[in-house]
CSV table of C-alpha atoms in Angstrom, one decimal:
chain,number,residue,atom,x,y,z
G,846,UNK,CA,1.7,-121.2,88.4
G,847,UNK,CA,3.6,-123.6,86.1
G,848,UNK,CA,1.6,-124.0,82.7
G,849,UNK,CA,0.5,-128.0,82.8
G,850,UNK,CA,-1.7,-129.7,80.5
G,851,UNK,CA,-2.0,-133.7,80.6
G,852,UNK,CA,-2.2,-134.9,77.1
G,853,UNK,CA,-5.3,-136.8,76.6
G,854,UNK,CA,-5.2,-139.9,74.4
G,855,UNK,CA,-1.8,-139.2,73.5
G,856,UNK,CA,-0.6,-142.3,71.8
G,857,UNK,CA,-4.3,-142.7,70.1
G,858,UNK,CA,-3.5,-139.6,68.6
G,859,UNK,CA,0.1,-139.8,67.3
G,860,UNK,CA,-1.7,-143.0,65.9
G,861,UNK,CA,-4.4,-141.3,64.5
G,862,UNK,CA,-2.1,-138.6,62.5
G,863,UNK,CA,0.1,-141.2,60.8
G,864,UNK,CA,2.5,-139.0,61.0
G,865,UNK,CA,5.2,-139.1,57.5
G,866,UNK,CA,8.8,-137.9,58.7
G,867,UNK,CA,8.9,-135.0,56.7
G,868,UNK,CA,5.7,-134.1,56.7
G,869,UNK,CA,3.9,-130.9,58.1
G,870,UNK,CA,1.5,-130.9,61.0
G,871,UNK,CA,-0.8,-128.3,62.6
G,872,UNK,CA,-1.5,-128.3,66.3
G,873,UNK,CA,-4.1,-126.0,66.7
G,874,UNK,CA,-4.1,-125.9,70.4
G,875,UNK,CA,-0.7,-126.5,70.9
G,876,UNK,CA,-1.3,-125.9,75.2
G,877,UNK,CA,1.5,-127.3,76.8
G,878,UNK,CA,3.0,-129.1,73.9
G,879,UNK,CA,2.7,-132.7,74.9
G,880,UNK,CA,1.2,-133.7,71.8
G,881,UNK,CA,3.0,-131.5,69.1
G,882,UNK,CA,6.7,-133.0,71.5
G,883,UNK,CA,5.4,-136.0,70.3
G,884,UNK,CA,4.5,-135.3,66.9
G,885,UNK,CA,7.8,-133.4,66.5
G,886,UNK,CA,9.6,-136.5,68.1
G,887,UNK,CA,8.6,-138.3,64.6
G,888,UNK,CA,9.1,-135.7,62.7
G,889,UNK,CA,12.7,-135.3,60.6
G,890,UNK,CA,14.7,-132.1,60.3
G,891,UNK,CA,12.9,-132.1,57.2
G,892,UNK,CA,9.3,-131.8,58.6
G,893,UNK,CA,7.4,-128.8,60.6
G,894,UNK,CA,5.4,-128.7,62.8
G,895,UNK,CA,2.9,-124.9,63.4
G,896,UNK,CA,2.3,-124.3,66.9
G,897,UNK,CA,-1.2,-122.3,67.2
G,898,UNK,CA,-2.5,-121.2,70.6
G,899,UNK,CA,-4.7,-118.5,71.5
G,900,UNK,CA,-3.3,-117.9,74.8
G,901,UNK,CA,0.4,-116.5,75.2
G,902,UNK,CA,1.4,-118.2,78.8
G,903,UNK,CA,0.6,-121.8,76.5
G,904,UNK,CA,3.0,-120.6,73.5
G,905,UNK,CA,5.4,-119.4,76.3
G,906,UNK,CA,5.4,-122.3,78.2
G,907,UNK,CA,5.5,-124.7,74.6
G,908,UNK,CA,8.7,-122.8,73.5
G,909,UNK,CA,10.1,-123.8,76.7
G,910,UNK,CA,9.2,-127.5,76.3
G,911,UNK,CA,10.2,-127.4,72.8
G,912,UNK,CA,13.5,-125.3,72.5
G,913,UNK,CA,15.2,-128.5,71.5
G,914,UNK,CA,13.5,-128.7,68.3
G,915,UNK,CA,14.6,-125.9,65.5
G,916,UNK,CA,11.5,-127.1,62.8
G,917,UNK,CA,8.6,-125.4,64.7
G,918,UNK,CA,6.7,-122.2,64.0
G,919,UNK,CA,4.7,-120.8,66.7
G,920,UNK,CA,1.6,-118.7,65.9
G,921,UNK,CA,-0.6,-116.5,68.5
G,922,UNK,CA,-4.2,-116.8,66.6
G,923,UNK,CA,-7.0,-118.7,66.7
G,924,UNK,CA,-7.2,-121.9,65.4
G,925,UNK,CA,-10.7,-120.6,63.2
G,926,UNK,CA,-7.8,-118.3,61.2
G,927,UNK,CA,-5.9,-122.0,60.0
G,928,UNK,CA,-6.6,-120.2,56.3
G,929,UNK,CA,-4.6,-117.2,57.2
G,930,UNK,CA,-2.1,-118.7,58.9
G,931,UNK,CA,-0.9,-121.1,56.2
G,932,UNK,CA,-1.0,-118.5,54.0
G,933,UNK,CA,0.8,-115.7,56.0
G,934,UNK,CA,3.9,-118.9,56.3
G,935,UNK,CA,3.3,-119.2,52.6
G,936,UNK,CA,2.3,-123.2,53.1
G,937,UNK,CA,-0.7,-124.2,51.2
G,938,UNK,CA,-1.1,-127.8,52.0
G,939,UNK,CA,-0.2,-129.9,55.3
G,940,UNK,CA,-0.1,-133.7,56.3
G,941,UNK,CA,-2.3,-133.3,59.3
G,942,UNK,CA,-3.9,-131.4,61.5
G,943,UNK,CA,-5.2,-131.5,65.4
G,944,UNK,CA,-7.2,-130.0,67.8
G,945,UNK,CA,-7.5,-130.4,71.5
G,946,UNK,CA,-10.9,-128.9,72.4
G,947,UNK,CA,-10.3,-129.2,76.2
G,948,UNK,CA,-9.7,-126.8,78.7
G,949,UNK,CA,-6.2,-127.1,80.2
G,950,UNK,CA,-5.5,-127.7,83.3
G,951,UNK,CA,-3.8,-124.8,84.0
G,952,UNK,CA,-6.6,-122.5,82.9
G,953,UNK,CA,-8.6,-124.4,85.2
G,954,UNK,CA,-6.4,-124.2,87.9
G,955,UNK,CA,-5.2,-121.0,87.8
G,956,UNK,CA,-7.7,-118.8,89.9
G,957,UNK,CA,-7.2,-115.0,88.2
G,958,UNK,CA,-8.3,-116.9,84.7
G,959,UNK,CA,-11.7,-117.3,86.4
G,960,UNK,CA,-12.5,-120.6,84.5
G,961,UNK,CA,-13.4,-122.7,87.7
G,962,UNK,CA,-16.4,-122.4,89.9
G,963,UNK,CA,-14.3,-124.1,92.7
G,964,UNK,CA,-11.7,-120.8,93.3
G,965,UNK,CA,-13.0,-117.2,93.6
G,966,UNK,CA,-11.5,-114.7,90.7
G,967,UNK,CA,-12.9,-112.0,88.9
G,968,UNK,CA,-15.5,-113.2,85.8
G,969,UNK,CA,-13.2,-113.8,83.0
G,970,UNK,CA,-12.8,-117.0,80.9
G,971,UNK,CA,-11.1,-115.5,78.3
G,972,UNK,CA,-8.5,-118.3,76.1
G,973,UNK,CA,-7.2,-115.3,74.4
G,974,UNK,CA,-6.3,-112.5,77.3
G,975,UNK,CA,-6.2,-110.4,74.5
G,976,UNK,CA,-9.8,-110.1,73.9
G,977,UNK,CA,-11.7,-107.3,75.8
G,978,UNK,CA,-14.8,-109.9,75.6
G,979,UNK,CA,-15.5,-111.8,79.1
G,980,UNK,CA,-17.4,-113.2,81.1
G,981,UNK,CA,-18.4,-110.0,83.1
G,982,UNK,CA,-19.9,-109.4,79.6
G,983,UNK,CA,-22.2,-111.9,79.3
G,984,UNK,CA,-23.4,-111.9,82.7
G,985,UNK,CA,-23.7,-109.0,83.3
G,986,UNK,CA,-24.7,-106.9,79.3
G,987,UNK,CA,-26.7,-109.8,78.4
G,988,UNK,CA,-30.6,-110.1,78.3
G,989,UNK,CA,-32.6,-112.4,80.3
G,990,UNK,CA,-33.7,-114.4,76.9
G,991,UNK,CA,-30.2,-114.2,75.7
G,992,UNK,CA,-28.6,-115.7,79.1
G,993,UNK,CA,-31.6,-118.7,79.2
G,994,UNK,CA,-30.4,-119.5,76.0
G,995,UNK,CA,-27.4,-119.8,76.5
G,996,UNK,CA,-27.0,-121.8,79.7
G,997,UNK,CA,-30.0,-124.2,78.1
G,998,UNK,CA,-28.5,-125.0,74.7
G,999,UNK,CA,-24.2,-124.9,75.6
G,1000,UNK,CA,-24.7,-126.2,78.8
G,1001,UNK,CA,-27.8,-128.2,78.6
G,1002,UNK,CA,-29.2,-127.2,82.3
G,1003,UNK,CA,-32.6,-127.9,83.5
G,1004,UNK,CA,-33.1,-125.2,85.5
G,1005,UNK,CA,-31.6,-122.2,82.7
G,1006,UNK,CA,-34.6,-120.2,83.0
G,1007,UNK,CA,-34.4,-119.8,86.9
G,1008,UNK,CA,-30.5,-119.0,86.7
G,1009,UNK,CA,-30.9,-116.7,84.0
G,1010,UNK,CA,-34.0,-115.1,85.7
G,1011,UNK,CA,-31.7,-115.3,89.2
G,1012,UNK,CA,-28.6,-113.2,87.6
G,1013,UNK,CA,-30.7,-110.5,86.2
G,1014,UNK,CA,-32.3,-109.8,89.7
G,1015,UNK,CA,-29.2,-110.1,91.2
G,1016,UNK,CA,-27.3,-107.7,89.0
G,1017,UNK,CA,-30.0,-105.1,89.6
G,1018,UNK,CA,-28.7,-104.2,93.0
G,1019,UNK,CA,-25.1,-104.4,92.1
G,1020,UNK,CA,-22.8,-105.9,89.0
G,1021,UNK,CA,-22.0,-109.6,89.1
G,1022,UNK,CA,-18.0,-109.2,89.5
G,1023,UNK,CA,-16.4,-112.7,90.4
G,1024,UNK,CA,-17.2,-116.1,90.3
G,1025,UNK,CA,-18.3,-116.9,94.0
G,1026,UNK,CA,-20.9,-114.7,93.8
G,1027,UNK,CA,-22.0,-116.3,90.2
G,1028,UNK,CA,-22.4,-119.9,92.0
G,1029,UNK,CA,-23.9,-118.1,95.0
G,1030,UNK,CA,-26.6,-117.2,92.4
G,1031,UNK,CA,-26.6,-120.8,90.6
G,1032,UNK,CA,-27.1,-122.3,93.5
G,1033,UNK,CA,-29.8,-120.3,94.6
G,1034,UNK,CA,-31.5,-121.0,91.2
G,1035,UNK,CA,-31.3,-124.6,91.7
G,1036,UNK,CA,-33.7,-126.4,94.5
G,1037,UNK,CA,-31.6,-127.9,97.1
G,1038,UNK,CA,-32.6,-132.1,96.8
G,1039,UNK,CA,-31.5,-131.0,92.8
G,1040,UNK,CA,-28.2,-129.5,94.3
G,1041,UNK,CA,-27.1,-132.5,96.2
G,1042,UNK,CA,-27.7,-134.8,93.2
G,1043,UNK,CA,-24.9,-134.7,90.5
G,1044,UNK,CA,-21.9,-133.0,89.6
G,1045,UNK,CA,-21.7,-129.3,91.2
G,1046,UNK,CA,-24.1,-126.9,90.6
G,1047,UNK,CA,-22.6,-124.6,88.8
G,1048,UNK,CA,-20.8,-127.5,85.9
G,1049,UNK,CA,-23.1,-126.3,83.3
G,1050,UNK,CA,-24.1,-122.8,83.5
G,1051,UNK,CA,-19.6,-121.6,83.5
G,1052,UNK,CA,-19.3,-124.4,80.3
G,1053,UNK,CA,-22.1,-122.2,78.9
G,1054,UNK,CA,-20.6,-118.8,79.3
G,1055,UNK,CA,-17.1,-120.2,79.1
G,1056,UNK,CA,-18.4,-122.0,75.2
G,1057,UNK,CA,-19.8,-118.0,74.3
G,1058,UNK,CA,-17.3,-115.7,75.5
G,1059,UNK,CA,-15.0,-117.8,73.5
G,1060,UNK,CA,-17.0,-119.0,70.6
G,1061,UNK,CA,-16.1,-122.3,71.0
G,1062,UNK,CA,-19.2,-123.9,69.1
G,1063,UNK,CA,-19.5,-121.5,66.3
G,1064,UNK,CA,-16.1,-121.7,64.9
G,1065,UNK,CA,-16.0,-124.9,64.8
G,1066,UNK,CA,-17.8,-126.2,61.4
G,1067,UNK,CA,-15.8,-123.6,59.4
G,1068,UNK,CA,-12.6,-124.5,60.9
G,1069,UNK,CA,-13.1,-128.4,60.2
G,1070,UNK,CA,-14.0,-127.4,56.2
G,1071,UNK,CA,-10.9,-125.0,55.9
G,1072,UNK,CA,-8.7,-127.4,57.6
G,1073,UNK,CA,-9.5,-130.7,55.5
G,1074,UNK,CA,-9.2,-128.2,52.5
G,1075,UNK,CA,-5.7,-127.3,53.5
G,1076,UNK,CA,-4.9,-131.2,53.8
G,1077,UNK,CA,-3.0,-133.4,51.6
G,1078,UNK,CA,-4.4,-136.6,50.2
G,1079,UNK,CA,-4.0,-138.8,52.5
G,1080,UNK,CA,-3.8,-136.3,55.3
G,1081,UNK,CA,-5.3,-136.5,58.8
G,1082,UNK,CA,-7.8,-134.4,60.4
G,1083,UNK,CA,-7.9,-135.4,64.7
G,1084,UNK,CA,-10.0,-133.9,66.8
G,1085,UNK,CA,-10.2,-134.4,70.5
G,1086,UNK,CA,-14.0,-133.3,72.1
G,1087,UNK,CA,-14.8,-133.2,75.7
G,1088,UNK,CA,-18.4,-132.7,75.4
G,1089,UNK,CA,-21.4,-134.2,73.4
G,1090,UNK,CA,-22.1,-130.5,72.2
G,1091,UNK,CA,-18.6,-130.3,70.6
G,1092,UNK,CA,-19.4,-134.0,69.8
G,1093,UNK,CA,-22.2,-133.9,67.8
G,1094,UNK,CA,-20.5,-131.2,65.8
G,1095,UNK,CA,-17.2,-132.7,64.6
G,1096,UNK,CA,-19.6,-136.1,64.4
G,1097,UNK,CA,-21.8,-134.7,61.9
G,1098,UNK,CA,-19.3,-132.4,60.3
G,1099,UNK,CA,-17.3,-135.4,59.5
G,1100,UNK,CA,-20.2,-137.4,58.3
G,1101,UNK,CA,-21.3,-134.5,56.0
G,1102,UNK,CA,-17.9,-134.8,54.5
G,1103,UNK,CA,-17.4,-137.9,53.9
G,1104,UNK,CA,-20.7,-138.4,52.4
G,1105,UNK,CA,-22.1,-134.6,51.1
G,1106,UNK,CA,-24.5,-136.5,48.4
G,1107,UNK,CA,-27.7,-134.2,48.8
G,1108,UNK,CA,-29.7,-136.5,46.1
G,1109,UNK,CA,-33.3,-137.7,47.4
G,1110,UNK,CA,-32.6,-141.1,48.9
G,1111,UNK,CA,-34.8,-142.9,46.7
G,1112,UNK,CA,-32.7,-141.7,43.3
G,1113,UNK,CA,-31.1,-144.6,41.9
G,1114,UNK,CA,-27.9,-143.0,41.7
G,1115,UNK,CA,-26.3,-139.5,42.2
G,1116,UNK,CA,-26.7,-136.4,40.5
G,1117,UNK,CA,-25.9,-133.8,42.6
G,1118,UNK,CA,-22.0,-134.9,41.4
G,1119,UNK,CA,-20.9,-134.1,45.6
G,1120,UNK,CA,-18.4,-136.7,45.4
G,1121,UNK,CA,-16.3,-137.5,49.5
G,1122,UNK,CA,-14.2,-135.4,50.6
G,1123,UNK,CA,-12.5,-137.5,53.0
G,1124,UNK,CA,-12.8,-141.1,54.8
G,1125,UNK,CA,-14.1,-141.6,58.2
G,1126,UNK,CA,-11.1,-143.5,60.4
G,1127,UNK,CA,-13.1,-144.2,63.2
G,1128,UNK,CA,-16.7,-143.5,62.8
G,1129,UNK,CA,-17.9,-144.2,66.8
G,1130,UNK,CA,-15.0,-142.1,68.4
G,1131,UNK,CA,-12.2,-143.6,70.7
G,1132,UNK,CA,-12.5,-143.3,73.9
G,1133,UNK,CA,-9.7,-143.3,76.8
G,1134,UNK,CA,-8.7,-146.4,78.7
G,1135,UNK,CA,-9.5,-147.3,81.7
G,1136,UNK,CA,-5.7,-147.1,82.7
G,1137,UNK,CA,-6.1,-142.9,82.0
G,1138,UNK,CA,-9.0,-142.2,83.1
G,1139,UNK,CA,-7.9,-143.9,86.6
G,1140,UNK,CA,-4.4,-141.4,85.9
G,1141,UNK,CA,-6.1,-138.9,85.0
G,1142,UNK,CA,-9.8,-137.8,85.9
G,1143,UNK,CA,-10.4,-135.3,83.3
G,1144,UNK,CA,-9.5,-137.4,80.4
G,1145,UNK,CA,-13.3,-139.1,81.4
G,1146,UNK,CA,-15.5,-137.6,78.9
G,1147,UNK,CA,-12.9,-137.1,76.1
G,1148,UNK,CA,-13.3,-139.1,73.0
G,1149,UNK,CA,-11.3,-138.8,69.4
G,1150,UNK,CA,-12.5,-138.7,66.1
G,1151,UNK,CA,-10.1,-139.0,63.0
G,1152,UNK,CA,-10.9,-138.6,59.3
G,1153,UNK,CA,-8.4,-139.0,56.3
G,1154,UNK,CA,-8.5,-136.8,53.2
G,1155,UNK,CA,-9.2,-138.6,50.1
């Protein structure tokens, strides 16, 4: 399958970046390059652009949309290792940086990845096809108390206790080995009149395990602090969530930094001496327009957040 990705609030984010001809800019889920295409599209000869995906059919198919263009280094990591990377291309400070939290449509759409709970594939969910960590994992190594966890707090489902308690059952007769037979089990978790009420079933519970298996959640408030500590002054830090849990992290990540006073608030002034680190460019998210959405479905719960380095 050809490697797609819609680029979700494309020209909010090439807005967002303020993008300086010759400056350098990270994409740290470069996907199918319709952002960084952009961003390069600005860029002089004399600016650079570093490609980072964790998944080697997106870097494949980026080089292909961006052969054109001579000033772009491509890196197969993980967007958490931003530190590394600069240093291992011996660049210690860039102009801006973004990340596209979603899942691309390819992943989704290409059954063997086993992200989608609407084809049947074997449990995987791995971004990085490298890893020997999955989603067969998790279902089927992990504890009831570890599993209810999970499902309750990444994928905020009612009914996390039943599912977990539903798997562990199920996998006593025989392992849990594609994801058919993982919605079979969600479903049968979930009381009927609850079934035909909302999105599918089975939404939350694969965001869960798809948010562990690839540590989605916990990487994120050390990648933020390394990244804006790798920016310029002036610099731009974009990030593009697609769920409140990703949400409330960047949200309070970038509040934290733009205000990291821990001073009782009834002191008269500061003395912890925590002075900003950066400036908050839009502090309620943007949205998509109605005009995407409409274009394009998944772009419906997406929303940007943008700070500046100070």
């Amino acid at each position: 399958m050809e490697f797609k990705h819609v680029s979700v609030l494309l020209n909010e984010c090439i807005e967002a970046l303020n993008i300086k001809e010759n400056g350098i800019y990270v994409d740290g889920t470069l996907g199918g390059a319709g952002h960084s295409s952009h961003i390069l599209s600005n860029l002089s000869k004399d600016g650079m652009l570093i490609g980072i995906d964790q998944d080697q059919d997106a870097l494949k198919a980026a080089k292909e949309k961006l052969k054109d263009f001579e000033n772009v280094k491509y890196v197969h990591s993980n967007f958490y290792n931003i530190d590394s990377i600069l240093n291992d291309l011996d660049i210690e400070k860039v102009d801006g940086i973004l990340m596209d939290l979603g899942v691309s449509s390819y992943q989704l759409d290409e059954a063997s990845r086993g992200f989608s709970y609407m084809k049947d594939a074997p449990l995987d969910m791995r971004m990085n096809r490298e890893s020997d960590f999955s989603a067969y994992n998790i279902v089927n190594n992990y504890d009831e108390d570890s599993l209810y966890k999970i499902i309750k707090d990444y994928g905020e489902e009612r009914f996390a206790k039943r599912i977990a308690n539903f798997i562990i059952n199920r996998r006593i007769e025989k392992p849990i080995e594609t994801t058919f037979e993982l919605v079979d089990i969600i479903k049968a978790a979930i009381p009927a009149k609850m079934r035909r009420e909302g999105p599918h079933p089975a939404k939350r519970t694969f965001q869960a395990i798809r948010i562990e298996v690839n540590s989605e959640l916990k990487i994120l408030n050390k990648t933020i602090e390394d990244g804006v500590n790798r920016l310029n002054k002036g610099g731009r830090m974009a990030i593009i969530t697609f769920h409140s849990l990703e949400d409330r992290i960047v949200k309070l990540k970038f509040r934290e930094l733009e205000n990291p006073c821990t001073c009782p608030k009834e002191f008269p002034m500061c003395i912890c001496g925590k002075s900003p680190l950066v400036k908050n460019i839009a502090k309620k998210g943007i949205a998509p327009t109605k005009e995407e959405i409409e274009e394009n479905p998944r772009s419906r719960s997406a929303k940007l957040r943008v700070i500046e380095k100070l």
